[in-house]
Short mmCIF file of C-alpha atoms in Angstrom, two decimals:
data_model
loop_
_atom_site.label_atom_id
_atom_site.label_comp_id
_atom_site.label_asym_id
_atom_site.label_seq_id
_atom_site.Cartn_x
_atom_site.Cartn_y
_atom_site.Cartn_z
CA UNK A 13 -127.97 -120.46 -120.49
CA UNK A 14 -125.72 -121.46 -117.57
CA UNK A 15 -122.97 -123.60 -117.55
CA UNK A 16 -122.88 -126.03 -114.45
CA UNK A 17 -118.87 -126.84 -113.77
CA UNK A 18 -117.45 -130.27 -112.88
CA UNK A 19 -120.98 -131.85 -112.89
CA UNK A 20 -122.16 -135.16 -115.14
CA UNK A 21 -125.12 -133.33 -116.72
CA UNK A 22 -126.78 -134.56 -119.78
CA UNK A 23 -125.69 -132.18 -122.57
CA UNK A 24 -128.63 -131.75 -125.27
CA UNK A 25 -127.37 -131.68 -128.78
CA UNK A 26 -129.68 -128.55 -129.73
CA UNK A 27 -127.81 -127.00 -127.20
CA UNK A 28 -124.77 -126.40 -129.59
CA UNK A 29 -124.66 -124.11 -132.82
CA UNK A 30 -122.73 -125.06 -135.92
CA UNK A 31 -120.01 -122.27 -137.03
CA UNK A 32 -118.87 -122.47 -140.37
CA UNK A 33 -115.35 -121.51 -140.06
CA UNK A 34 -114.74 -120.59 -143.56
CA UNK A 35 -116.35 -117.10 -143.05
CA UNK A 36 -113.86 -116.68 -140.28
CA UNK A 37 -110.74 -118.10 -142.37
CA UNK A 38 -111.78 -115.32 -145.16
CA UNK A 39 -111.31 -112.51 -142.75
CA UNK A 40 -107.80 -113.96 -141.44
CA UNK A 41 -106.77 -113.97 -144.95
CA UNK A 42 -107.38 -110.88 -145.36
CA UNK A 43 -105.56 -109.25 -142.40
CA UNK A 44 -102.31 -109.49 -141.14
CA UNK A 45 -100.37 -109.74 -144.12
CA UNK A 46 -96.73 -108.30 -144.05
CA UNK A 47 -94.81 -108.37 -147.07
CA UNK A 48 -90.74 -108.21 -147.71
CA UNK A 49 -90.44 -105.47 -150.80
CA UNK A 50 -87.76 -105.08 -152.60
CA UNK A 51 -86.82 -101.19 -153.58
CA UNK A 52 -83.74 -99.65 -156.13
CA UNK A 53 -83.06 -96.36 -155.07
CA UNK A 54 -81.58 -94.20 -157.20
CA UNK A 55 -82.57 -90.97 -155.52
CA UNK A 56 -85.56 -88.97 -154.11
CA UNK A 57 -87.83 -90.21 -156.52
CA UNK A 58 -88.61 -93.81 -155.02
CA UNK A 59 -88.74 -92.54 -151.36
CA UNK A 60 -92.51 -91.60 -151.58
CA UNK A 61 -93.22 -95.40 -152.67
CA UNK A 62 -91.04 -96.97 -150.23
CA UNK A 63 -92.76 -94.93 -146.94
CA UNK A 64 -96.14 -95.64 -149.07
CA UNK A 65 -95.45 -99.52 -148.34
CA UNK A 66 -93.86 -99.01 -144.70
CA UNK A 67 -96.86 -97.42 -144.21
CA UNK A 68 -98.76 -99.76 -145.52
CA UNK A 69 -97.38 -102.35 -142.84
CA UNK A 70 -94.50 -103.59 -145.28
CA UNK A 71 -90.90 -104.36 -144.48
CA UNK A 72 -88.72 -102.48 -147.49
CA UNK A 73 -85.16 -103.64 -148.20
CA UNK A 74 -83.67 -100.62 -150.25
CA UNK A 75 -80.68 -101.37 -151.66
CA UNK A 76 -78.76 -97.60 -151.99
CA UNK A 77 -75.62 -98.73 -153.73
CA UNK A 78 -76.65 -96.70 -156.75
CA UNK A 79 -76.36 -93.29 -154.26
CA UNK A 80 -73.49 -93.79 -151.96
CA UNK A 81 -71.37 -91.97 -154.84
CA UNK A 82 -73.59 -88.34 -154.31
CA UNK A 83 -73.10 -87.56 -150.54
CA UNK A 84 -75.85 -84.92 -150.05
CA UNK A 85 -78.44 -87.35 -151.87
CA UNK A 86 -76.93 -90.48 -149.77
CA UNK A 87 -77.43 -88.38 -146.26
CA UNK A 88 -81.17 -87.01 -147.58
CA UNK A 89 -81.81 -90.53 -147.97
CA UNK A 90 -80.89 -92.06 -144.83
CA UNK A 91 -82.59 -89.21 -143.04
CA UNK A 92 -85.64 -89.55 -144.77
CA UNK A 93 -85.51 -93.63 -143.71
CA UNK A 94 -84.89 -93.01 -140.14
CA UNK A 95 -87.11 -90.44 -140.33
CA UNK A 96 -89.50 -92.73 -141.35
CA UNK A 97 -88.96 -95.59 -138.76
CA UNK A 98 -89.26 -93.00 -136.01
CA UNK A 99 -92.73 -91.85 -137.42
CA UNK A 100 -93.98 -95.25 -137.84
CA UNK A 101 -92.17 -96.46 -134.48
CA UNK A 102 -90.54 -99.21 -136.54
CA UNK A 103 -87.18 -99.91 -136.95
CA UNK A 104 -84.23 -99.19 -139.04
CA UNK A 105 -81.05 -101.43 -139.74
CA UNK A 106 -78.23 -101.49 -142.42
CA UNK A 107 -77.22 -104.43 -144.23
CA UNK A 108 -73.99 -104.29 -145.23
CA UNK A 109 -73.19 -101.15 -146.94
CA UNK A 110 -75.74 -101.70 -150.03
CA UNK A 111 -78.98 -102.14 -148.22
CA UNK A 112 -80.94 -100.69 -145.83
CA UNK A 113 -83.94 -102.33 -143.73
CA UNK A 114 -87.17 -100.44 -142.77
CA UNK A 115 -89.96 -102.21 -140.96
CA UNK A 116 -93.18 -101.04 -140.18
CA UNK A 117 -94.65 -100.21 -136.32
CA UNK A 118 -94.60 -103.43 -134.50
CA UNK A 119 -91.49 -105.55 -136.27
CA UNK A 120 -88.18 -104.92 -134.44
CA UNK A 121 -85.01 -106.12 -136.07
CA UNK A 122 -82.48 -108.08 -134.09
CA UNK A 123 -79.26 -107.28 -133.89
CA UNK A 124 -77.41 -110.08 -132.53
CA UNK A 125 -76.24 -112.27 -135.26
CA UNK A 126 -77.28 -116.12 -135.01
CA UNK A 127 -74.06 -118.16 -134.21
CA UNK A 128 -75.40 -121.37 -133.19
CA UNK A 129 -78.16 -122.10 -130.28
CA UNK A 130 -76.68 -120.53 -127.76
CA UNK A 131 -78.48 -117.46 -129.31
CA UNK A 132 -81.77 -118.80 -129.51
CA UNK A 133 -81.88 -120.13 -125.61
CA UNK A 134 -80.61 -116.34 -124.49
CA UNK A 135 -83.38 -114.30 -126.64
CA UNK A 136 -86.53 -116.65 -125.49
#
């Protein structure tokens, strides 16, 4: 078929194909979706879950205030996080002292706080 530009030609309606859309919507369901998890750590145990959902494309929030206490679990911890990022080429952030961010490859985390729009109109 070719397409004549800019010209006033008739168009024939059995020249045009009906998609149903909802066989495309299915598939964008399906893909794409990042969630926020929660984790508790404790220790070493939950570490294999929380890369298992970075992996998995998943931002993890793990809160570490139960750890902080036991420095050589604390710093095995944060090194297995950044660790993690770096593998993934994600990103890693601390919030406050209690929480730690990990995102998955492709989700950077800002660093500039929001303090009104002035912020907004310099990062666009």
């Amino acid at each position: 078929m070719i397409f004549k530009l800019f010209k006033k030609d008739k168009v024939e309606v059995e020249d045009y194909e009906e998609l149903d859309l909802s066989e495309y919507e299915a598939e964008i369901a399906d893909e794409g979706v990042t969630y926020i998890k929660v984790a508790e750590v404790t220790g070493m145990n939950e570490i294999s879950e929380v890369k298992r959902q970075v992996y998995n494309g998943n931002i993890v929030i793990a809160e570490i205030a139960y750890i902080k206490h036991d420095k050589w679990i604390y710093d095995k911890v944060i090194k297995e996080l950044k660790q993690l990022a770096q593998d993934v080429k994600g990103d890693i952030v601390g919030l406050g002292e209690d929480y730690i961010i990990v995102t998955p490859t492709g989700i950077k985390v800002d660093r500039v706080k929001i303090r009104g729009s002035r912020n907004f109109e310099r990062r666009r």
